[in-house]
C-alpha cells in the first residue's frame, strides 16, 4: 500500500471528510482492520486565506510546495491538495516533489465521464468559477463547464468563506444556492460539480435538480485507489500518468 500525503486544513472540516472517506474505502476494499497509510500536513487556514485575499499566489504556491516537500520527506508516495481552489498553484507544488500529485480536477473529470456527464455546472469559489485553471483541466477529460453569472458567483463565494469554511450551514444559504443549480439545469448542464470541498456539507443529491459530482469524494476515492495500486478503470497496475504526476 502506498502512503498518501495530504495537504489539508483548507478548511479542516473537509479535511476530516477526506480522512474518513479514504480510510472507509481502503477498509471496504481490503476488509478486516485495514486502514490507509496516510500523512497529514494541516495548514493554518487563516494564513492561507490571507494569501488568497491578497492574491499572493506566489506566496501560496511556496507555502503549499513546502508542505508537499515535508510530506515527501516523511515518506509520502503520492500527494493531494485537499481543496479545489488551491489547485490554482498546483504547478509549483508538483514541481517541488518527485512523487505524483493527484490533481482534484482529474479525479472529478474521470468520475463525471464514468457517470456519463460531459457538461457540468461549475460551483465553487469565485476564482474556480471565473478563471480557467479548473475548467481547462476538466476539458482534458472531454468535459465542458457552465459557470454562474457575477452576482451568483459572489453569492456562492460568500457562502463558502463566510459560512461553510467556519462550520456554519444554514437552510437560507442552501435555498439560495439551489437557485444557482436550477439555473444550471435551465442552461443545459447534465450534472453539477461541487468544486469546493465544503459544498458537500451544504448540498445533498436531494437538494439538486441535477446529479452532483462531489469533488472531495471523487478525489478521496481516487486517492484510495492510487494507494492500493488500482487503476481508474478499477483494474490495478497504477501508471503515474493516471494521477498527473512525473516519473
Coordinates of N, CA and C in Angstrom, one line a residue:
X1 N 0.9 -1.2 0.0 CA 0.0 0.0 0.0 C 0.9 1.2 0.0
X2 N 0.6 2.2 -0.9 CA 1.3 3.4 -0.9 C 0.9 4.3 0.2
X3 N 1.8 5.2 0.6 CA 1.5 6.2 1.7 C 1.0 7.5 1.0
X4 N -0.2 7.9 1.4 CA -0.8 9.2 0.9 C -0.3 10.3 1.7
X5 N 0.1 11.4 1.1 CA 0.4 12.7 1.8 C -0.7 13.7 1.5
X6 N -1.3 14.2 2.5 CA -2.5 15.1 2.3 C -2.2 16.4 2.8
X7 N -2.2 17.5 2.0 CA -2.1 18.9 2.4 C -3.5 19.3 2.7
X8 N -3.7 19.5 4.0 CA -5.1 19.8 4.4 C -5.2 21.1 5.2
X9 N -6.3 21.2 5.9 CA -6.6 22.4 6.8 C -7.2 23.5 6.0
X10 N -7.7 23.3 4.8 CA -8.2 24.4 3.9 C -9.6 24.1 3.4
X11 N -10.6 23.9 4.3 CA -10.6 24.1 5.7 C -10.5 22.7 6.4
X12 N -10.4 22.7 7.7 CA -10.2 21.4 8.4 C -11.5 20.6 8.3
X13 N -12.6 21.2 8.1 CA -13.9 20.5 8.0 C -13.9 19.5 6.9
X14 N -13.5 19.9 5.7 CA -13.4 19.0 4.6 C -12.2 18.0 4.7
X15 N -11.1 18.5 5.3 CA -10.0 17.6 5.5 C -10.4 16.4 6.4
X16 N -11.2 16.6 7.4 CA -11.7 15.5 8.2 C -12.5 14.5 7.3
X17 N -13.3 15.0 6.4 CA -14.0 14.2 5.5 C -13.1 13.4 4.5
X18 N -12.0 14.0 4.1 CA -11.1 13.3 3.3 C -10.5 12.0 4.1
X19 N -10.1 12.3 5.3 CA -9.6 11.2 6.1 C -10.6 10.1 6.3
X20 N -11.8 10.5 6.5 CA -12.9 9.5 6.7 C -13.1 8.7 5.4
X21 N -13.3 9.3 4.3 CA -13.6 8.7 3.0 C -12.5 7.8 2.6
X22 N -11.2 8.3 2.7 CA -10.1 7.4 2.3 C -10.0 6.2 3.1
X23 N -10.1 6.3 4.4 CA -10.0 5.1 5.2 C -11.2 4.2 5.1
X24 N -12.3 4.7 4.9 CA -13.5 3.9 4.7 C -13.4 3.0 3.4
X25 N -12.8 3.7 2.4 CA -12.7 3.0 1.1 C -11.6 1.9 1.2
X26 N -10.5 2.2 1.8 CA -9.4 1.2 2.0 C -9.9 0.0 2.8
X27 N -10.7 0.3 3.8 CA -11.2 -0.8 4.6 C -12.2 -1.6 3.9
X28 N -13.0 -0.9 3.0 CA -14.0 -1.6 2.2 C -13.4 -2.6 1.2
X29 N -12.3 -2.1 0.7 CA -11.6 -2.9 -0.4 C -10.7 -4.1 0.3
X30 N -10.1 -3.8 1.4 CA -9.2 -4.8 2.0 C -9.8 -5.6 3.1
X31 N -10.9 -5.0 3.7 CA -11.6 -5.7 4.8 C -10.8 -5.7 6.1
X32 N -11.3 -6.4 7.1 CA -10.7 -6.5 8.4 C -10.4 -5.2 9.1
X33 N -9.2 -5.1 9.6 CA -8.8 -3.9 10.4 C -8.0 -2.9 9.5
X34 N -8.0 -3.1 8.2 CA -7.2 -2.3 7.3 C -7.6 -0.8 7.3
X35 N -6.6 0.0 7.2 CA -6.9 1.5 7.1 C -5.7 2.0 6.2
X36 N -5.8 3.3 5.8 CA -4.9 3.9 4.9 C -3.6 4.3 5.6
X37 N -2.5 4.1 4.9 CA -1.2 4.7 5.3 C -1.3 6.2 4.8
X38 N -1.4 7.1 5.8 CA -1.7 8.5 5.4 C -1.0 9.5 6.3
X39 N -0.3 10.4 5.7 CA 0.4 11.5 6.4 C -0.4 12.8 6.1
X40 N -0.6 13.6 7.1 CA -1.3 14.9 7.0 C -0.5 16.1 7.4
X41 N -0.4 17.0 6.5 CA 0.2 18.3 6.9 C -1.0 19.3 6.8
X42 N -1.5 19.7 8.0 CA -2.6 20.5 8.1 C -2.2 22.0 8.3
X43 N -2.5 22.8 7.3 CA -2.1 24.2 7.4 C -3.0 25.1 8.2
X44 N -2.6 26.2 8.6 CA -3.4 27.2 9.3 C -4.2 27.9 8.2
X45 N -5.5 27.7 8.1 CA -6.3 28.3 7.0 C -6.3 29.8 7.1
X46 N -6.1 30.4 8.2 CA -6.1 31.8 8.3 C -5.0 32.4 7.5
X47 N -3.8 31.7 7.6 CA -2.7 32.2 6.8 C -3.0 32.0 5.3
X48 N -3.5 30.9 4.9 CA -3.8 30.6 3.5 C -4.9 31.6 3.0
X49 N -5.9 31.9 3.8 CA -6.9 32.8 3.4 C -6.4 34.2 3.2
X50 N -5.4 34.6 4.1 CA -4.8 35.9 3.9 C -4.1 36.0 2.5
X51 N -3.4 35.0 2.1 CA -2.7 34.9 0.8 C -3.7 35.0 -0.3
X52 N -4.9 34.3 -0.1 CA -5.9 34.4 -1.2 C -6.4 35.8 -1.3
X53 N -6.8 36.4 -0.2 CA -7.3 37.8 -0.3 C -6.4 38.8 -0.9
X54 N -5.1 38.6 -0.6 CA -4.1 39.5 -1.2 C -3.7 39.1 -2.6
X55 N -4.3 37.9 -3.1 CA -4.0 37.3 -4.3 C -2.5 37.1 -4.5
X56 N -1.8 36.7 -3.4 CA -0.4 36.4 -3.4 C -0.3 34.9 -3.7
X57 N -0.4 34.6 -5.0 CA -0.4 33.2 -5.4 C 1.0 32.6 -5.4
X58 N 2.0 33.5 -5.6 CA 3.4 33.0 -5.5 C 3.6 32.6 -4.1
X59 N 3.2 33.4 -3.1 CA 3.4 33.0 -1.7 C 2.6 31.8 -1.3
X60 N 1.4 31.7 -1.9 CA 0.6 30.5 -1.6 C 1.2 29.2 -2.2
X61 N 1.8 29.4 -3.4 CA 2.5 28.2 -4.0 C 3.7 27.8 -3.2
X62 N 4.4 28.7 -2.7 CA 5.6 28.4 -1.8 C 5.1 27.7 -0.6
X63 N 4.1 28.2 0.0 CA 3.6 27.6 1.3 C 3.2 26.1 1.1
X64 N 2.4 25.9 0.0 CA 1.9 24.5 -0.3 C 3.0 23.6 -0.8
X65 N 4.0 24.2 -1.5 CA 5.1 23.4 -2.0 C 6.0 23.0 -0.8
X66 N 6.1 23.8 0.2 CA 6.9 23.4 1.4 C 6.2 22.3 2.1
X67 N 4.8 22.4 2.1 CA 4.1 21.3 2.8 C 4.3 20.0 2.0
X68 N 4.2 20.1 0.7 CA 4.4 18.9 -0.1 C 5.8 18.2 0.1
X69 N 6.8 19.1 0.2 CA 8.2 18.6 0.4 C 8.3 17.9 1.8
X70 N 7.7 18.5 2.8 CA 7.7 17.9 4.1 C 7.0 16.5 4.1
X71 N 5.9 16.4 3.4 CA 5.2 15.1 3.3 C 6.0 14.1 2.6
X72 N 6.7 14.5 1.5 CA 7.5 13.6 0.7 C 8.7 13.1 1.6
X73 N 9.3 14.1 2.3 CA 10.4 13.8 3.2 C 10.0 12.8 4.3
X74 N 8.7 12.8 4.7 CA 8.2 11.9 5.8 C 7.8 10.6 5.2
X75 N 7.8 10.4 3.9 CA 7.5 9.1 3.3 C 6.3 9.0 2.4
X76 N 5.7 10.2 2.1 CA 4.5 10.1 1.2 C 5.0 9.7 -0.2
X77 N 4.1 8.9 -0.8 CA 4.4 8.4 -2.2 C 3.5 9.0 -3.2
X78 N 2.5 9.7 -2.8 CA 1.6 10.5 -3.6 C 1.1 11.6 -2.8
X79 N 0.9 12.8 -3.4 CA 0.5 14.0 -2.6 C -0.9 14.5 -3.2
X80 N -1.7 14.9 -2.2 CA -3.0 15.5 -2.6 C -3.1 16.9 -1.9
X81 N -3.7 17.8 -2.7 CA -4.1 19.1 -2.1 C -5.6 19.0 -1.8
X82 N -5.9 19.1 -0.5 CA -7.3 18.8 -0.1 C -8.2 20.0 -0.2
X83 N -8.2 20.6 -1.4 CA -9.1 21.8 -1.7 C -9.1 22.0 -3.2
X84 N -10.1 22.5 -3.7 CA -10.2 22.8 -5.1 C -9.4 24.1 -5.5
X85 N -9.7 25.2 -4.8 CA -9.1 26.5 -5.2 C -7.6 26.4 -5.2
X86 N -7.0 25.8 -4.2 CA -5.5 25.9 -4.2 C -4.9 25.0 -5.3
X87 N -5.6 24.4 -6.1 CA -5.1 23.8 -7.3 C -4.7 24.9 -8.3
X88 N -5.0 26.1 -8.0 CA -4.5 27.2 -8.8 C -3.0 27.3 -8.7
X89 N -2.4 26.7 -7.7 CA -1.0 26.7 -7.5 C -0.5 25.3 -7.6
X90 N -1.2 24.4 -8.3 CA -0.8 23.0 -8.4 C 0.6 22.9 -9.1
X91 N 0.9 23.7 -10.1 CA 2.1 23.5 -10.8 C 3.4 23.7 -9.9
X92 N 3.5 24.7 -9.1 CA 4.7 24.8 -8.3 C 4.7 23.7 -7.2
X93 N 3.5 23.3 -6.7 CA 3.5 22.2 -5.8 C 4.0 20.9 -6.4
X94 N 3.6 20.6 -7.6 CA 4.0 19.4 -8.3 C 5.5 19.5 -8.6
X95 N 6.0 20.7 -9.0 CA 7.4 20.8 -9.3 C 8.3 20.6 -8.1
X96 N 7.7 20.8 -6.9 CA 8.6 20.8 -5.7 C 8.9 19.4 -5.2
X97 N 8.2 18.3 -5.7 CA 8.4 17.0 -5.2 C 8.7 16.0 -6.4
X98 N 9.1 14.9 -6.0 CA 9.4 13.8 -7.0 C 8.4 12.7 -7.0
X99 N 7.4 12.9 -6.2 CA 6.3 11.9 -6.2 C 5.1 12.5 -7.0
X100 N 4.1 11.7 -7.4 CA 3.0 12.2 -8.2 C 2.1 13.1 -7.3
X101 N 1.5 14.2 -8.0 CA 0.5 15.0 -7.4 C -0.8 14.5 -8.0
X102 N -1.8 14.1 -7.2 CA -3.1 13.7 -7.6 C -4.0 14.9 -7.7
X103 N -4.2 15.4 -8.9 CA -5.0 16.6 -9.2 C -6.5 16.4 -9.0
X104 N -7.1 17.3 -8.3 CA -8.6 17.1 -8.0 C -9.4 17.1 -9.2
X105 N -9.1 18.0 -10.2 CA -9.9 18.0 -11.4 C -9.8 16.8 -12.2
X106 N -8.7 16.1 -12.2 CA -8.5 14.8 -12.9 C -9.5 13.8 -12.3
X107 N -9.5 13.8 -11.0 CA -10.5 12.8 -10.3 C -11.9 13.2 -10.6
X108 N -12.2 14.5 -10.6 CA -13.6 14.9 -10.9 C -13.9 14.6 -12.4
X109 N -13.0 14.9 -13.3 CA -13.3 14.6 -14.7 C -13.5 13.1 -15.0
X110 N -12.7 12.3 -14.3 CA -12.8 10.8 -14.5 C -14.2 10.4 -13.9
X111 N -14.5 10.9 -12.8 CA -15.8 10.5 -12.2 C -17.0 11.0 -13.0
X112 N -16.9 12.2 -13.5 CA -18.0 12.7 -14.4 C -18.2 11.8 -15.6
X113 N -17.1 11.6 -16.3 CA -17.2 10.8 -17.5 C -17.7 9.4 -17.2
X114 N -17.2 8.8 -16.2 CA -17.7 7.4 -15.8 C -19.2 7.4 -15.6
X115 N -19.7 8.5 -15.1 CA -21.2 8.6 -14.8 C -22.0 9.1 -16.0
X116 N -21.3 9.3 -17.1 CA -21.9 9.8 -18.4 C -22.2 11.3 -18.5
X117 N -21.5 12.1 -17.6 CA -21.7 13.5 -17.6 C -20.6 14.2 -18.4
X118 N -21.0 15.1 -19.3 CA -20.0 15.8 -20.2 C -20.1 17.3 -20.1
X119 N -21.2 17.8 -19.5 CA -21.5 19.2 -19.4 C -21.9 19.6 -18.0
X120 N -20.9 20.1 -17.3 CA -21.1 20.3 -15.8 C -21.3 21.8 -15.5
X121 N -22.3 22.0 -14.6 CA -22.3 23.3 -13.9 C -21.2 23.4 -12.9
X122 N -20.5 24.4 -12.9 CA -19.3 24.5 -12.0 C -19.6 25.4 -10.8
X123 N -19.6 24.9 -9.7 CA -19.9 25.6 -8.4 C -18.7 25.5 -7.5
X124 N -18.2 26.7 -7.1 CA -17.1 26.7 -6.2 C -16.8 28.1 -5.8
X125 N -15.5 28.4 -5.4 CA -15.1 29.8 -5.0 C -15.1 30.6 -6.3
X126 N -15.0 31.9 -6.1 CA -15.1 32.8 -7.3 C -13.9 32.6 -8.3
X127 N -12.7 32.3 -7.7 CA -11.6 32.0 -8.6 C -11.8 30.8 -9.5
X128 N -12.3 29.7 -8.8 CA -12.6 28.5 -9.5 C -13.6 28.7 -10.7
X129 N -14.6 29.5 -10.4 CA -15.7 29.7 -11.3 C -15.3 30.7 -12.4
X130 N -14.6 31.7 -12.1 CA -14.3 32.8 -13.0 C -13.0 32.6 -13.8
X131 N -12.1 31.9 -13.3 CA -10.8 31.6 -14.1 C -10.9 30.3 -14.8
X132 N -9.8 30.0 -15.6 CA -9.9 28.9 -16.5 C -9.1 27.7 -16.0
X133 N -8.3 27.8 -14.9 CA -7.4 26.8 -14.5 C -8.1 25.5 -14.2
X134 N -9.3 25.5 -13.6 CA -10.0 24.3 -13.3 C -10.8 23.8 -14.5
X135 N -11.5 24.6 -15.2 CA -12.3 24.2 -16.4 C -11.3 23.6 -17.4
X136 N -10.1 24.2 -17.6 CA -9.2 23.7 -18.6 C -8.7 22.3 -18.2
X137 N -8.6 22.0 -17.0 CA -8.1 20.7 -16.6 C -9.3 19.7 -16.8
X138 N -10.5 20.1 -16.6 CA -11.6 19.2 -16.9 C -11.8 19.0 -18.4
X139 N -11.4 20.0 -19.2 CA -11.5 19.8 -20.6 C -10.6 18.7 -21.1
X140 N -9.5 18.4 -20.4 CA -8.7 17.3 -20.9 C -9.4 16.0 -20.9
X141 N -10.5 15.9 -20.1 CA -11.3 14.7 -20.0 C -12.5 14.8 -20.9
X142 N -12.6 15.8 -21.7 CA -13.8 15.9 -22.6 C -15.0 16.5 -21.9
X143 N -14.8 17.2 -20.8 CA -15.9 17.8 -20.0 C -15.9 19.3 -20.2
X144 N -17.0 19.9 -20.5 CA -17.2 21.3 -20.6 C -17.9 21.8 -19.4
X145 N -17.8 23.1 -19.1 CA -18.4 23.7 -17.9 C -19.3 24.9 -18.2
X146 N -20.3 25.0 -17.4 CA -21.1 26.2 -17.4 C -20.9 26.9 -16.0
X147 N -20.7 28.2 -16.0 CA -20.4 28.9 -14.8 C -21.5 29.9 -14.5
X148 N -21.8 30.2 -13.2 CA -22.8 31.2 -12.9 C -22.4 32.6 -13.3
X149 N -23.4 33.6 -13.3 CA -23.1 35.0 -13.6 C -22.4 35.6 -12.4
X150 N -21.9 36.8 -12.6 CA -21.1 37.5 -11.5 C -21.8 37.6 -10.1
X151 N -23.1 37.9 -10.1 CA -23.8 38.0 -8.9 C -23.9 36.7 -8.2
X152 N -24.2 35.7 -8.9 CA -24.3 34.3 -8.3 C -22.9 33.8 -7.9
X153 N -21.9 34.2 -8.6 CA -20.5 33.8 -8.2 C -20.2 34.4 -6.8
X154 N -20.5 35.7 -6.6 CA -20.3 36.3 -5.4 C -21.1 35.7 -4.2
X155 N -22.3 35.3 -4.5 CA -23.2 34.7 -3.5 C -22.5 33.4 -3.1
X156 N -22.2 32.5 -4.0 CA -21.6 31.2 -3.6 C -20.3 31.4 -2.9
X157 N -19.4 32.3 -3.4 CA -18.2 32.6 -2.7 C -18.4 33.0 -1.3
X158 N -19.4 33.9 -1.1 CA -19.6 34.4 0.3 C -20.1 33.3 1.2
X159 N -21.0 32.4 0.7 CA -21.5 31.3 1.5 C -20.3 30.4 1.9
X160 N -19.4 30.1 1.0 CA -18.3 29.2 1.2 C -17.4 29.8 2.3
X161 N -17.0 31.1 2.1 CA -15.9 31.6 3.1 C -16.5 32.2 4.3
X162 N -17.7 32.8 4.3 CA -18.3 33.4 5.5 C -19.0 32.3 6.3
X163 N -19.3 31.2 5.7 CA -20.1 30.2 6.5 C -19.5 28.8 6.5
X164 N -19.4 28.2 5.3 CA -19.0 26.8 5.3 C -17.6 26.5 5.9
X165 N -16.6 27.3 5.5 CA -15.3 27.1 6.0 C -15.1 27.4 7.5
X166 N -16.2 28.0 8.1 CA -16.2 28.2 9.5 C -17.2 27.3 10.2
X167 N -17.7 26.3 9.5 CA -18.6 25.3 10.1 C -20.0 25.7 10.2
X168 N -20.4 26.7 9.5 CA -21.8 27.2 9.6 C -22.6 26.8 8.4
X169 N -23.7 26.1 8.6 CA -24.5 25.5 7.5 C -26.0 26.0 7.8
X170 N -26.6 26.8 6.9 CA -27.9 27.3 7.1 C -28.8 26.9 5.9
X171 N -30.1 26.7 6.3 CA -31.1 26.4 5.3 C -31.3 27.6 4.3
X172 N -31.1 28.8 4.8 CA -31.3 30.0 4.0 C -30.3 30.0 2.8
X173 N -29.0 29.7 3.2 CA -28.0 29.7 2.1 C -28.2 28.5 1.2
X174 N -28.7 27.4 1.7 CA -29.0 26.2 0.9 C -30.0 26.6 -0.1
X175 N -31.0 27.3 0.3 CA -32.1 27.7 -0.7 C -31.5 28.6 -1.8
X176 N -30.7 29.5 -1.4 CA -30.1 30.5 -2.4 C -29.2 29.7 -3.4
X177 N -28.4 28.8 -2.9 CA -27.6 28.1 -3.8 C -28.4 27.1 -4.7
X178 N -29.5 26.6 -4.2 CA -30.3 25.8 -5.0 C -30.8 26.6 -6.3
X179 N -31.0 27.9 -6.1 CA -31.4 28.7 -7.3 C -30.3 28.7 -8.4
X180 N -29.0 28.6 -8.0 CA -28.0 28.5 -9.0 C -28.0 27.2 -9.7
X181 N -28.3 26.1 -8.9 CA -28.4 24.8 -9.5 C -29.6 24.8 -10.5
X182 N -30.7 25.4 -10.2 CA -31.8 25.5 -11.1 C -31.4 26.2 -12.4
X183 N -30.6 27.2 -12.3 CA -30.1 27.9 -13.5 C -29.2 27.0 -14.4
X184 N -28.4 26.2 -13.7 CA -27.6 25.3 -14.5 C -28.5 24.3 -15.3
X185 N -29.5 23.8 -14.6 CA -30.4 22.9 -15.3 C -31.0 23.6 -16.5
X186 N -31.4 24.8 -16.4 CA -32.0 25.6 -17.5 C -31.1 25.9 -18.6
X187 N -29.8 25.9 -18.3 CA -28.8 26.1 -19.3 C -28.2 24.9 -20.0
X188 N -28.7 23.7 -19.6 CA -28.4 22.5 -20.3 C -27.3 21.7 -19.7
X189 N -26.9 22.0 -18.4 CA -25.9 21.1 -17.7 C -26.6 19.8 -17.5
X190 N -25.7 18.7 -17.5 CA -26.3 17.4 -17.2 C -25.9 16.9 -15.8
X191 N -25.0 17.7 -15.1 CA -24.7 17.5 -13.7 C -24.0 18.7 -13.2
X192 N -23.8 18.7 -11.9 CA -23.1 19.9 -11.2 C -21.9 19.3 -10.4
X193 N -20.8 20.0 -10.6 CA -19.6 19.6 -9.8 C -19.5 20.5 -8.6
X194 N -19.5 20.0 -7.4 CA -19.3 20.7 -6.2 C -17.8 20.9 -6.1
X195 N -17.3 22.0 -6.8 CA -15.9 22.3 -6.9 C -15.4 23.1 -5.8
X196 N -15.9 22.9 -4.6 CA -15.4 23.4 -3.3 C -15.6 22.2 -2.4
X197 N -14.6 21.8 -1.6 CA -14.7 20.6 -0.8 C -15.6 20.8 0.4
X198 N -16.0 22.0 0.7 CA -17.0 22.2 1.7 C -18.4 22.2 1.3
X199 N -18.7 22.3 0.0 CA -20.1 22.3 -0.5 C -20.8 21.1 -0.2
X200 N -20.2 19.9 -0.1 CA -20.9 18.7 0.3 C -21.5 18.8 1.7
X201 N -21.0 19.7 2.5 CA -21.6 20.0 3.8 C -23.0 20.7 3.7
X202 N -23.2 21.4 2.5 CA -24.4 22.2 2.3 C -25.4 21.5 1.5
X203 N -24.9 20.8 0.4 CA -25.8 20.2 -0.6 C -25.8 18.7 -0.6
X204 N -26.9 18.1 -0.7 CA -27.0 16.6 -0.9 C -27.7 16.4 -2.2
X205 N -27.7 15.2 -2.8 CA -28.4 14.9 -4.0 C -29.9 15.3 -4.0
X206 N -30.5 15.3 -2.8 CA -31.9 15.7 -2.7 C -32.1 17.2 -2.9
X207 N -31.0 17.9 -2.8 CA -31.1 19.4 -2.9 C -31.0 19.9 -4.3
X208 N -30.7 19.0 -5.3 CA -30.3 19.4 -6.6 C -31.2 18.8 -7.7
X209 N -31.6 19.6 -8.7 CA -32.3 19.1 -9.8 C -31.5 18.3 -10.8
X210 N -30.2 18.3 -10.6 CA -29.2 17.6 -11.4 C -28.3 16.7 -10.6
X211 N -27.8 15.6 -11.2 CA -26.8 14.8 -10.4 C -25.6 15.7 -9.9
X212 N -25.1 15.3 -8.8 CA -24.0 16.0 -8.2 C -22.7 15.2 -8.3
X213 N -21.6 15.9 -8.7 CA -20.3 15.3 -8.6 C -19.5 15.9 -7.5
X214 N -19.3 15.2 -6.4 CA -18.7 15.7 -5.2 C -17.2 15.6 -5.4
X215 N -16.6 16.8 -5.5 CA -15.1 16.8 -5.8 C -14.3 16.2 -4.6
X216 N -14.7 16.4 -3.4 CA -14.0 15.9 -2.3 C -14.0 14.3 -2.3
X217 N -15.2 13.8 -2.5 CA -15.4 12.4 -2.5 C -14.7 11.7 -3.7
X218 N -14.8 12.3 -4.9 CA -14.1 11.8 -6.1 C -12.6 11.8 -5.8
X219 N -12.0 12.8 -5.3 CA -10.6 13.0 -5.0 C -10.2 11.9 -4.0
X220 N -10.9 11.8 -2.9 CA -10.6 10.9 -1.8 C -10.6 9.5 -2.3
X221 N -11.7 9.1 -3.0 CA -11.8 7.8 -3.5 C -10.7 7.4 -4.5
X222 N -10.3 8.4 -5.3 CA -9.2 8.1 -6.2 C -7.9 8.0 -5.5
X223 N -7.7 8.7 -4.4 CA -6.5 8.6 -3.6 C -6.4 7.2 -3.0
X224 N -7.6 6.6 -2.5 CA -7.6 5.3 -2.0 C -7.2 4.3 -3.1
X225 N -7.7 4.5 -4.3 CA -7.3 3.6 -5.4 C -5.8 3.7 -5.7
X226 N -5.3 4.9 -5.7 CA -3.9 5.1 -6.0 C -3.0 4.4 -4.9
X227 N -3.4 4.5 -3.7 CA -2.7 3.9 -2.6 C -2.7 2.4 -2.7
X228 N -3.8 1.9 -3.3 CA -3.9 0.4 -3.4 C -3.4 -0.1 -4.8
X229 N -3.0 0.8 -5.6 CA -2.5 0.4 -6.9 C -3.6 0.0 -7.9
X230 N -4.7 0.6 -7.7 CA -5.9 0.3 -8.6 C -6.0 1.3 -9.6
X231 N -6.1 1.0 -10.9 CA -6.3 2.0 -12.0 C -7.6 2.6 -11.9
X232 N -7.7 3.7 -12.6 CA -9.0 4.5 -12.7 C -10.1 3.7 -13.3
X233 N -9.8 2.6 -14.0 CA -10.8 1.7 -14.5 C -11.1 0.5 -13.6
X234 N -10.4 0.6 -12.4 CA -10.6 -0.5 -11.4 C -9.9 -1.8 -11.7
X235 N -8.8 -1.7 -12.5 CA -8.2 -3.0 -12.9 C -6.8 -3.2 -12.3
X236 N -6.3 -2.3 -11.6 CA -5.0 -2.5 -10.9 C -3.8 -2.1 -11.9
X237 N -2.6 -2.0 -11.3 CA -1.5 -1.6 -12.1 C -1.4 -0.1 -12.4
X238 N -1.2 0.7 -11.4 CA -1.2 2.1 -11.5 C -0.1 2.6 -12.4
X239 N -0.5 3.5 -13.3 CA 0.5 4.3 -14.1 C 0.5 5.7 -13.5
X240 N 1.7 6.2 -13.2 CA 1.7 7.5 -12.5 C 1.1 8.6 -13.4
X241 N 1.0 8.3 -14.7 CA 0.3 9.3 -15.6 C -1.2 9.5 -15.3
X242 N -1.7 8.4 -14.6 CA -3.1 8.5 -14.2 C -3.4 9.6 -13.2
X243 N -2.3 9.9 -12.4 CA -2.5 10.9 -11.3 C -1.8 12.2 -11.6
X244 N -1.5 12.5 -12.8 CA -0.9 13.8 -13.2 C 0.5 14.0 -12.6
X245 N 1.2 12.9 -12.3 CA 2.5 13.0 -11.7 C 3.6 12.9 -12.7
X246 N 4.9 13.0 -12.2 CA 6.0 12.8 -13.0 C 6.8 11.6 -12.7
X247 N 7.4 11.0 -13.6 CA 8.2 9.8 -13.3 C 9.5 10.2 -12.6

